[in-house]
């Protein structure tokens, strides 16, 4: 066995963002860039010798190369077993599922999620702990600290492992187990949802659906579950073959980037239900016939209907949403008498709440919804949850959402993204807002009076850890809000996110166009933050 210890020098830019380290592929291709970060992960961990590591990614360009390097480094660093998805594939929720089922020490997931792939696209890497969830901040901080001083890494000199053949292979003193990436996840879904009832709906001839995998990782999962197990006709899954560059697309399931699906669902003779997922399978977008369900509403609807789904029939302990997510779910929680937690953006913040059984369902405005079944958000899980509800209620998506608004009121909600703007100017905008915000309380803007304004800080109720500077919130006395944050997942310049929300209890006013309903608040956001001036943009790049 030939373990080599090689000299290296640190890179200064390996600070993990909202969800791991994401950079252009060309950055990861620099000599030792990947090796440094992987060794920094291992150096930040303790007592993993002889233990199991789970490894897989969304199949984007550079996935296979990175997997061979990580396998050899894991073996050289003393892991006993590495479970890797066949072809190097594991969707992010499937990786979380395998970590939990196999009681692994942790896992490494290779993905830049919704960011484009290919030689000119992005790549990413993140570490998940034994609960199956993204490493908490204290772990990502130690990985970053280590990356700043690293001087050697360990790697086994060995031939590449055949990733396309299921089975066990010896790699130095470690065993590499190539596993079916789809089956463990499918079984988990079967244990949560009423597959018989969903199958009845999908084969009834009265219900049509269309699922867009955007040439990303969910293709094989969606085909196996929706077409093969649940009997939907072949061709239900669009763009189902994963490609290293996602077919040149932007695998982000929103109204702008999932245009193939949007055309179908808003076209003539549209199906009853449409859904899309992102690069690594953790995000989802839900559409009815010519009807878009906002992710915030989706979380609220799933919570209100959870008793209809076998896996959640026993009740919901509580719910959580990220701070910029609309407060629609808060109203469901209040009526149900369960706790509702507000966390910073980033799925890692839900981990402690889920582990401590304080919450069962959680979600984010950024097209992420999930539950305690894994510790990642889960795109196909959300699709199956919706299908289960539709099968039981025999109503359309639009009817279900409208009756939800009638019961709880409607939270008009939108996010405006200014992508790839000048990073310094974006930081100046945020710094200026940080200075202004303590003085805004009581100020009047048209009919709106500022109730509170702060830079969101979160104290984790389980371990008391504190996360500061999580976004500027400006709340008005009628419950409306505007929130400003800089994205932690972009790789070019900075992305400014503006989140706008207003609450309308009166059901006779639930038919307004969202942008029109929010126009006064959007104008106030511009007045306070001077977005055009700082971003040099007349309009957002993406509106969701
Ligand atoms: C990641 C995180 C999410 C977060 C999203 C957007 O999602 O896991 O929790 O909401 O990024 O983050 P930001 O606003 O900082 O760009 P994903 O799907 O990219 O892993």
Coordinates of C-alpha atoms and ligand atoms in Angstrom, one line a residue:
X1 CA 0.0 0.0 0.0
X2 CA 1.6 3.3 -1.1
X3 CA 0.3 6.3 0.9
X4 CA 2.0 9.5 -0.2
X5 CA 2.2 12.6 1.9
X6 CA 2.6 15.6 -0.4
X7 CA 3.5 19.2 0.3
X8 CA 1.1 21.9 -0.5
X9 CA 0.5 25.6 0.2
X10 CA -2.8 27.1 1.4
X11 CA -5.4 28.9 -0.8
X12 CA -7.0 31.9 0.8
X13 CA -10.5 31.5 -0.7
X14 CA -11.8 28.2 0.7
X15 CA -14.4 29.6 3.1
X16 CA -17.6 27.5 2.8
X17 CA -20.7 29.6 1.9
X18 CA -24.4 29.0 2.5
X19 CA -23.9 25.4 1.4
X20 CA -20.3 24.3 1.1
X21 CA -17.5 25.5 -1.1
X22 CA -18.7 26.5 -4.6
X23 CA -16.3 27.8 -7.3
X24 CA -15.9 27.7 -11.1
X25 CA -14.6 24.3 -12.3
X26 CA -11.5 26.0 -13.4
X27 CA -10.7 27.0 -9.8
X28 CA -11.2 23.4 -8.6
X29 CA -8.8 22.3 -11.5
X30 CA -5.9 24.3 -10.0
X31 CA -3.2 21.9 -8.8
X32 CA -4.0 20.9 -5.1
X33 CA -7.1 23.0 -4.8
X34 CA -9.5 20.1 -4.3
X35 CA -6.9 18.1 -2.4
X36 CA -6.3 21.0 0.1
X37 CA -10.0 21.4 0.8
X38 CA -10.6 17.6 1.2
X39 CA -7.6 17.3 3.6
X40 CA -8.9 20.3 5.5
X41 CA -12.2 18.5 6.0
X42 CA -10.5 15.4 7.2
X43 CA -8.2 17.4 9.5
X44 CA -11.1 19.2 11.0
X45 CA -12.8 15.8 12.0
X46 CA -11.9 13.5 14.9
X47 CA -12.1 9.8 15.4
X48 CA -13.1 8.6 12.0
X49 CA -10.4 5.9 11.5
X50 CA -12.0 2.7 10.3
X51 CA -15.4 4.4 9.9
X52 CA -17.7 4.8 6.9
X53 CA -17.8 7.8 4.6
X54 CA -20.6 8.3 2.0
X55 CA -19.6 9.9 -1.3
X56 CA -21.5 11.0 -4.4
X57 CA -22.5 14.0 -6.4
X58 CA -24.9 15.3 -9.0
X59 CA -22.9 14.1 -12.0
X60 CA -21.8 17.5 -13.2
X61 CA -18.6 18.0 -15.0
X62 CA -15.6 17.1 -12.8
X63 CA -17.7 14.8 -10.6
X64 CA -15.9 11.6 -11.6
X65 CA -12.4 13.1 -11.4
X66 CA -13.0 14.5 -8.0
X67 CA -14.5 11.3 -6.7
X68 CA -11.4 9.3 -7.7
X69 CA -9.2 11.8 -5.8
X70 CA -11.4 11.8 -2.8
X71 CA -11.6 8.0 -2.7
X72 CA -7.8 7.7 -2.6
X73 CA -7.5 10.5 0.0
X74 CA -10.2 8.9 2.2
X75 CA -8.4 5.5 2.0
X76 CA -5.0 7.2 2.8
X77 CA -6.5 9.1 5.8
X78 CA -7.8 5.9 7.4
X79 CA -11.6 5.6 6.6
X80 CA -12.5 1.9 6.7
X81 CA -15.3 2.0 4.1
X82 CA -16.5 4.5 1.5
X83 CA -20.0 4.0 0.1
X84 CA -20.1 5.7 -3.3
X85 CA -23.1 5.9 -5.7
X86 CA -22.8 4.0 -9.0
X87 CA -21.3 6.4 -11.6
X88 CA -20.4 8.7 -8.8
X89 CA -24.1 9.7 -8.5
X90 CA -26.1 10.5 -5.4
X91 CA -28.7 13.2 -5.2
X92 CA -28.2 15.4 -2.1
X93 CA -31.3 14.0 -0.3
X94 CA -30.3 10.4 -1.3
X95 CA -26.8 11.0 0.1
X96 CA -28.4 12.2 3.4
X97 CA -30.6 9.1 3.4
X98 CA -27.6 6.7 2.9
X99 CA -25.5 8.5 5.6
X100 CA -28.4 7.9 8.1
X101 CA -29.3 4.4 7.0
X102 CA -25.7 3.1 7.1
X103 CA -24.9 5.0 10.3
X104 CA -21.9 6.5 8.5
X105 CA -19.5 8.9 10.1
X106 CA -20.4 11.5 7.5
X107 CA -20.5 12.2 3.8
X108 CA -19.0 14.3 1.1
X109 CA -21.4 15.7 -1.5
X110 CA -20.2 17.1 -4.8
X111 CA -22.5 19.7 -6.3
X112 CA -22.9 23.3 -7.0
X113 CA -26.7 22.7 -6.8
X114 CA -28.6 25.0 -9.1
X115 CA -25.5 26.7 -10.6
X116 CA -24.7 25.8 -14.2
X117 CA -22.2 23.0 -14.9
X118 CA -19.7 22.0 -17.6
X119 CA -16.1 23.0 -18.1
X120 CA -17.0 26.7 -17.8
X121 CA -19.6 26.1 -15.1
X122 CA -19.4 25.6 -11.4
X123 CA -18.4 22.8 -9.1
X124 CA -18.9 22.4 -5.3
X125 CA -18.1 20.3 -2.3
X126 CA -19.6 20.0 1.1
X127 CA -19.3 17.9 4.1
X128 CA -22.3 16.4 5.9
X129 CA -22.2 15.0 9.4
X130 CA -23.5 11.7 10.8
X131 CA -27.1 13.0 11.1
X132 CA -27.0 13.3 7.3
X133 CA -27.2 17.1 7.4
X134 CA -24.8 19.8 6.2
X135 CA -22.0 20.4 8.7
X136 CA -22.9 23.2 11.2
X137 CA -21.1 26.4 11.2
X138 CA -18.6 25.4 13.9
X139 CA -17.4 22.5 11.7
X140 CA -17.3 24.6 8.5
X141 CA -15.3 27.3 10.4
X142 CA -12.7 24.7 11.5
X143 CA -12.5 23.4 7.9
X144 CA -11.8 27.0 6.8
X145 CA -9.3 27.6 9.6
X146 CA -7.5 24.4 8.6
X147 CA -7.5 25.4 4.9
X148 CA -5.6 28.6 5.7
X149 CA -2.6 26.8 7.2
X150 CA -2.6 23.4 5.5
X151 CA 0.9 22.2 4.3
X152 CA 0.5 18.5 3.4
X153 CA -2.2 16.1 2.2
X154 CA -2.3 12.3 2.1
X155 CA -3.3 10.3 -0.9
X156 CA -3.0 6.6 -1.9
X157 CA -1.2 5.8 -5.1
X158 CA -3.6 3.3 -6.7
X159 CA -5.5 2.8 -10.0
X160 CA -8.9 4.4 -10.4
X161 CA -11.9 2.5 -9.0
X162 CA -14.5 1.2 -11.5
X163 CA -17.5 3.4 -10.5
X164 CA -19.9 1.8 -12.9
X165 CA -19.9 -1.7 -11.3
X166 CA -21.9 -2.4 -8.2
X167 CA -20.0 -4.3 -5.5
X168 CA -17.0 -4.0 -3.1
X169 CA -13.5 -3.2 -4.0
X170 CA -10.3 -3.0 -1.9
X171 CA -8.5 0.4 -2.0
X172 CA -5.5 0.2 0.3
X173 CA -6.9 -0.7 3.7
X174 CA -10.3 0.7 2.9
X175 CA -13.3 -1.0 1.2
X176 CA -15.0 0.9 -1.5
X177 CA -18.6 -0.1 -1.9
X178 CA -20.3 1.0 -5.1
X179 CA -24.0 1.2 -4.3
X180 CA -27.3 1.6 -6.2
X181 CA -27.9 5.4 -5.8
X182 CA -31.7 5.2 -6.3
X183 CA -33.0 2.1 -4.4
X184 CA -32.4 3.2 -0.7
X185 CA -34.1 6.5 -1.4
X186 CA -37.0 4.9 -3.2
X187 CA -37.6 2.6 -0.3
X188 CA -37.6 5.6 2.1
X189 CA -40.2 7.4 -0.1
X190 CA -42.3 4.3 -0.1
X191 CA -42.3 4.2 3.7
X192 CA -43.6 7.8 3.9
X193 CA -46.3 8.1 1.1
X194 CA -49.3 6.1 0.1
X195 CA -47.9 4.7 -3.1
X196 CA -51.1 2.7 -3.8
X197 CA -53.3 5.8 -3.7
X198 CA -50.9 7.9 -5.8
X199 CA -50.7 5.0 -8.4
X200 CA -54.5 5.0 -8.6
X201 CA -54.4 8.7 -9.4
X202 CA -51.6 8.5 -11.9
X203 CA -53.1 5.6 -13.8
X204 CA -56.8 6.8 -13.6
X205 CA -56.6 8.4 -17.0
X206 CA -58.1 11.6 -15.4
X207 CA -54.9 13.1 -14.1
X208 CA -51.8 14.2 -16.1
X209 CA -48.5 15.3 -14.8
X210 CA -45.1 16.4 -16.1
X211 CA -41.9 16.4 -14.1
X212 CA -38.8 18.3 -15.4
X213 CA -35.5 16.9 -14.2
X214 CA -33.6 19.6 -16.1
X215 CA -31.0 17.1 -17.3
X216 CA -29.8 16.9 -13.7
X217 CA -29.5 14.2 -11.0
X218 CA -33.2 13.5 -10.3
X219 CA -33.7 12.0 -13.8
X220 CA -33.0 8.4 -12.7
X221 CA -34.9 8.9 -9.4
X222 CA -38.0 10.4 -11.0
X223 CA -38.1 7.7 -13.7
X224 CA -37.7 4.9 -11.1
X225 CA -40.3 6.3 -8.7
X226 CA -42.9 8.2 -10.8
X227 CA -42.8 6.2 -14.0
X228 CA -41.8 2.7 -12.9
X229 CA -43.2 2.4 -9.4
X230 CA -46.2 4.7 -9.6
X231 CA -47.2 3.9 -13.2
X232 CA -47.1 7.3 -14.8
X233 CA -46.7 7.0 -18.6
X234 CA -43.2 6.9 -20.0
X235 CA -42.3 10.5 -21.0
X236 CA -43.8 12.0 -17.9
X237 CA -40.2 12.9 -16.8
X238 CA -38.8 15.6 -19.1
X239 CA -35.1 16.1 -19.6
X240 CA -34.5 12.9 -17.5
X241 CA -31.0 12.0 -18.7
X242 CA -28.4 13.6 -16.5
X243 CA -25.8 15.5 -18.5
X244 CA -22.4 16.8 -17.3
X245 CA -23.4 20.4 -18.3
X246 CA -27.2 20.0 -17.8
X247 CA -27.6 20.4 -21.5
X248 CA -26.3 23.9 -21.2
X249 CA -29.2 24.9 -19.0
X250 CA -29.3 26.5 -15.6
X251 CA -30.7 23.7 -13.4
X252 CA -32.7 26.0 -11.1
X253 CA -36.4 25.1 -10.7
X254 CA -38.0 28.5 -11.0
X255 CA -40.3 30.2 -13.5
X256 CA -37.4 31.6 -15.4
X257 CA -35.0 28.7 -15.7
X258 CA -37.5 25.8 -15.8
X259 CA -39.0 27.2 -19.0
X260 CA -39.6 23.9 -20.7
X261 CA -42.0 22.9 -17.8
X262 CA -43.5 26.4 -17.6
X263 CA -44.4 26.3 -21.3
X264 CA -46.2 23.0 -20.9
X265 CA -48.1 23.9 -17.7
X266 CA -49.1 27.3 -19.1
X267 CA -49.8 26.0 -22.6
X268 CA -53.0 24.8 -24.2
X269 CA -54.2 21.4 -22.9
X270 CA -51.9 21.7 -19.9
X271 CA -51.5 18.8 -17.5
X272 CA -52.9 19.0 -14.0
X273 CA -49.6 19.0 -12.2
X274 CA -46.0 20.0 -12.9
X275 CA -42.8 19.9 -10.9
X276 CA -39.1 20.6 -11.5
X277 CA -36.0 19.9 -9.4
X278 CA -32.5 21.3 -9.5
X279 CA -29.0 20.1 -10.2
X280 CA -28.6 18.0 -7.1
X281 CA -32.3 17.1 -6.5
X282 CA -32.9 19.0 -3.3
X283 CA -35.0 21.9 -4.6
X284 CA -38.5 21.8 -6.1
X285 CA -41.0 23.9 -7.9
X286 CA -44.7 23.0 -7.9
X287 CA -47.1 24.1 -10.6
X288 CA -50.8 23.4 -11.2
X289 CA -52.6 24.1 -14.4
X290 CA -51.5 27.7 -15.2
X291 CA -50.8 28.1 -11.5
X292 CA -47.6 28.7 -9.6
X293 CA -47.3 27.7 -6.0
X294 CA -44.7 29.8 -4.2
X295 CA -42.3 27.7 -2.1
X296 CA -43.5 29.6 1.0
X297 CA -47.1 28.7 0.3
X298 CA -46.1 25.1 -0.6
X299 CA -44.6 24.7 2.9
X300 CA -47.7 26.1 4.5
X301 CA -50.0 23.8 2.4
X302 CA -47.9 20.7 3.2
X303 CA -48.1 21.5 6.9
X304 CA -51.8 22.0 6.9
X305 CA -52.4 18.7 5.0
X306 CA -49.7 16.6 6.6
X307 CA -52.4 14.5 8.4
X308 CA -53.4 13.1 5.0
X309 CA -50.0 11.5 4.4
X310 CA -49.1 8.2 6.2
X311 CA -45.6 9.2 7.2
X312 CA -46.9 12.3 9.0
X313 CA -50.3 11.1 10.2
X314 CA -49.1 10.9 13.8
X315 CA -48.7 14.6 13.9
X316 CA -46.2 17.4 13.4
X317 CA -43.9 18.4 16.3
X318 CA -43.3 21.9 14.9
X319 CA -42.2 23.7 11.8
X320 CA -39.3 25.9 10.8
X321 CA -38.7 28.4 8.0
X322 CA -35.7 30.5 7.0
X323 CA -36.0 34.2 8.0
X324 CA -36.7 35.5 4.4
X325 CA -39.4 32.8 3.8
X326 CA -42.9 34.2 4.0
X327 CA -44.8 33.8 7.2
X328 CA -47.6 31.7 5.6
X329 CA -46.5 28.6 7.6
X330 CA -46.5 30.7 10.8
X331 CA -50.3 31.0 10.5
X332 CA -50.8 27.3 10.0
X333 CA -48.6 26.6 13.0
X334 CA -50.5 29.2 15.1
X335 CA -53.9 27.6 14.3
X336 CA -52.5 24.1 14.9
X337 CA -50.9 25.2 18.2
X338 CA -47.4 24.0 17.2
X339 CA -44.1 25.9 17.4
X340 CA -42.7 27.7 14.4
X341 CA -39.0 28.6 14.3
X342 CA -37.3 31.3 12.2
X343 CA -33.8 30.4 11.2
X344 CA -31.1 32.0 9.0
X345 CA -30.9 31.0 5.4
X346 CA -29.1 27.7 5.0
X347 CA -30.4 24.2 5.5
X348 CA -27.8 23.5 8.1
X349 CA -29.7 25.6 10.6
X350 CA -32.6 23.1 10.6
X351 CA -30.4 20.2 11.7
X352 CA -30.5 20.8 15.4
X353 CA -34.2 21.4 15.5
X354 CA -34.9 18.2 13.5
X355 CA -32.5 16.2 15.6
X356 CA -34.1 17.5 18.8
X357 CA -37.6 16.6 17.5
X358 CA -38.6 20.2 17.8
X359 CA -39.7 20.3 14.2
X360 CA -41.0 17.8 11.6
X361 CA -41.3 19.9 8.5
X362 CA -39.2 22.8 7.3
X363 CA -38.7 24.9 4.3
X364 CA -37.3 27.9 2.5
X365 CA -38.4 30.4 0.0
X366 CA -35.5 29.3 -2.2
X367 CA -37.5 26.3 -3.5
X368 CA -36.6 24.0 -0.6
X369 CA -38.9 21.9 1.5
X370 CA -38.2 18.9 3.6
X371 CA -38.8 17.0 6.8
X372 CA -37.2 14.8 9.5
X373 CA -36.9 11.9 7.0
X374 CA -33.5 13.1 6.0
X375 CA -31.4 16.2 6.9
X376 CA -31.5 17.9 3.5
X377 CA -34.2 19.6 1.6
X378 CA -35.8 17.1 -0.8
X379 CA -37.2 17.9 -4.2
X380 CA -38.9 14.6 -5.1
X381 CA -40.2 14.2 -1.6
X382 CA -42.1 17.5 -2.0
X383 CA -43.5 16.2 -5.3
X384 CA -44.7 13.0 -3.8
X385 CA -46.1 14.9 -0.8
X386 CA -48.2 17.0 -3.2
X387 CA -49.3 14.0 -5.2
X388 CA -50.4 12.2 -2.0
X389 CA -52.5 15.2 -1.0
X390 CA -53.9 15.6 -4.5
X391 CA -54.8 11.8 -4.5
X392 CA -56.6 12.1 -1.2
X393 CA -58.4 15.5 -1.8
X394 CA -59.3 15.0 -5.5
X395 CA -59.1 18.8 -6.0
X396 CA -56.8 20.7 -8.3
X397 CA -53.6 22.4 -7.1
X398 CA -55.2 25.8 -7.6
X399 CA -58.3 24.8 -5.6
X400 CA -56.2 23.5 -2.7
X401 CA -54.1 26.7 -2.6
X402 CA -57.1 29.0 -2.9
X403 CA -59.0 27.3 -0.1
X404 CA -55.8 27.5 2.0
X405 CA -55.7 31.3 1.5
X406 CA -59.4 31.5 2.4
X407 CA -58.7 29.8 5.7
X408 CA -55.4 31.4 6.6
X409 CA -55.2 34.6 4.4
X410 CA -52.7 35.1 1.6
X411 CA -49.1 36.1 2.0
X412 CA -48.2 37.9 -1.2
X413 CA -44.5 37.2 -1.7
X414 CA -41.7 37.7 -4.2
X415 CA -37.9 37.6 -4.3
X416 CA -35.9 39.9 -6.6
X417 CA -32.4 38.8 -7.4
X418 CA -29.7 41.1 -8.8
X419 CA -27.1 38.5 -9.9
X420 CA -23.4 39.1 -10.6
X421 CA -23.3 42.7 -9.4
X422 CA -20.1 44.4 -8.2
X423 CA -19.2 42.8 -4.9
X424 CA -17.8 45.9 -3.3
X425 CA -20.8 48.0 -4.2
X426 CA -23.1 45.3 -2.9
X427 CA -21.3 45.2 0.4
X428 CA -21.5 49.0 0.6
X429 CA -25.3 48.8 0.1
X430 CA -25.6 46.3 2.9
X431 CA -23.2 48.3 5.2
X432 CA -25.3 51.4 4.6
X433 CA -28.5 49.6 5.4
X434 CA -26.9 48.2 8.5
X435 CA -26.2 51.8 9.6
X436 CA -29.6 53.1 8.7
X437 CA -31.7 50.3 10.1
X438 CA -31.6 51.2 13.8
X439 CA -33.1 54.6 12.9
X440 CA -36.0 53.4 10.8
X441 CA -38.5 52.4 13.5
X442 CA -41.5 54.7 13.5
X443 CA -40.8 56.1 10.1
X444 CA -43.7 56.5 7.7
X445 CA -43.5 55.4 4.0
X446 CA -46.8 56.1 2.3
X447 CA -49.4 54.0 4.2
X448 CA -46.6 51.9 5.8
X449 CA -45.0 52.5 9.2
X450 CA -41.8 50.8 10.2
X451 CA -42.4 48.6 13.2
X452 CA -38.9 47.2 13.5
X453 CA -35.7 47.0 11.6
X454 CA -32.6 45.0 12.4
X455 CA -29.8 42.8 11.2
X456 CA -31.1 39.3 11.9
X457 CA -29.3 37.3 14.5
X458 CA -30.2 33.8 15.5
X459 CA -29.5 31.9 18.7
X460 CA -29.9 28.2 18.1
X461 CA -32.4 27.0 20.8
X462 CA -30.6 23.6 21.0
X463 CA -26.9 24.4 21.4
X464 CA -27.2 28.2 22.0
X465 CA -24.8 29.0 19.1
X466 CA -25.2 32.5 17.7
X467 CA -25.2 33.4 14.0
X468 CA -25.1 37.1 13.4
X469 CA -25.5 39.4 10.3
X470 CA -28.0 37.1 8.6
X471 CA -29.8 39.8 6.6
X472 CA -31.5 43.2 7.1
X473 CA -35.2 43.0 8.0
X474 CA -37.6 45.9 7.9
X475 CA -41.0 45.0 9.3
X476 CA -44.1 47.3 9.0
X477 CA -46.9 47.6 11.5
X478 CA -49.4 45.7 9.1
X479 CA -47.2 42.6 9.1
X480 CA -45.5 43.4 5.7
X481 CA -41.8 43.0 5.4
X482 CA -38.8 43.7 3.2
X483 CA -35.6 41.8 3.7
X484 CA -32.1 42.3 2.1
X485 CA -29.4 39.7 2.0
X486 CA -26.3 38.9 -0.1
X487 CA -26.4 35.4 -1.5
X488 CA -23.9 32.9 -0.1
X489 CA -24.0 30.5 -3.1
X490 CA -23.0 32.6 -6.1
X491 CA -19.6 32.4 -7.7
X492 CA -19.5 35.6 -9.8
X493 CA -19.4 39.0 -8.1
X494 CA -22.2 39.3 -5.6
X495 CA -25.9 38.5 -5.8
X496 CA -28.3 40.9 -3.9
X497 CA -31.6 39.4 -2.8
X498 CA -34.6 41.5 -2.0
X499 CA -37.5 39.6 -0.4
X500 CA -40.9 41.3 -0.2
X501 CA -44.0 40.2 1.6
X502 CA -47.4 41.5 2.5
X503 CA -50.4 39.8 4.2
X504 CA -53.9 40.0 2.9
X505 CA -56.6 38.4 5.1
X506 CA -59.5 39.5 2.8
X507 CA -60.3 36.7 0.3
X508 CA -61.9 39.1 -2.1
X509 CA -58.4 40.6 -2.6
X510 CA -56.6 37.3 -3.3
X511 CA -56.7 37.7 -7.1
X512 CA -54.2 40.4 -7.5
X513 CA -51.0 40.0 -9.6
X514 CA -48.2 39.4 -7.1
X515 CA -45.9 42.2 -8.4
X516 CA -48.7 44.6 -8.5
X517 CA -49.8 43.8 -4.9
X518 CA -46.2 44.3 -3.8
X519 CA -45.4 47.3 -5.9
X520 CA -45.6 49.9 -3.0
X521 CA -43.3 47.8 -0.9
X522 CA -40.9 47.3 -3.8
X523 CA -40.8 51.1 -4.3
X524 CA -40.1 51.6 -0.6
X525 CA -37.2 49.1 -0.8
X526 CA -35.7 51.1 -3.6
X527 CA -36.2 54.3 -1.7
X528 CA -34.5 53.0 1.4
X529 CA -31.7 50.9 -0.2
X530 CA -31.0 52.8 -3.5
X531 CA -30.7 49.5 -5.2
X532 CA -30.4 50.9 -8.7
X533 CA -27.6 53.2 -7.7
X534 CA -25.6 50.6 -5.9
X535 CA -26.1 47.7 -8.4
X536 CA -26.1 49.9 -11.5
X537 CA -29.1 47.8 -12.7
X538 CA -32.5 49.1 -13.7
X539 CA -34.2 45.8 -12.9
X540 CA -33.6 42.5 -11.2
X541 CA -32.1 39.6 -13.2
X542 CA -34.6 37.0 -11.8
X543 CA -38.0 37.6 -10.1
X544 CA -39.5 34.6 -8.4
Ligands
LIG1 C1 -28.6 26.6 -0.6 C2 -28.9 26.4 0.8 C3 -30.3 26.9 1.1 C4 -30.4 28.4 0.7 C5 -30.0 28.5 -0.7 C6 -29.9 29.9 -1.2 O1 -29.4 25.8 -1.4 O2 -28.9 25.0 1.2 O3 -30.5 26.8 2.5 O4 -31.6 28.8 0.9 O5 -28.7 27.9 -1.0 O6 -28.8 30.5 -0.5 P1 -28.3 32.0 -0.8 O7 -29.5 32.9 -0.7 O8 -27.3 32.3 0.2 O9 -27.8 31.9 -2.2 P2 -28.8 24.9 -2.6 O10 -30.0 24.3 -3.2 O11 -28.0 25.9 -3.4 O12 -27.9 24.0 -1.9

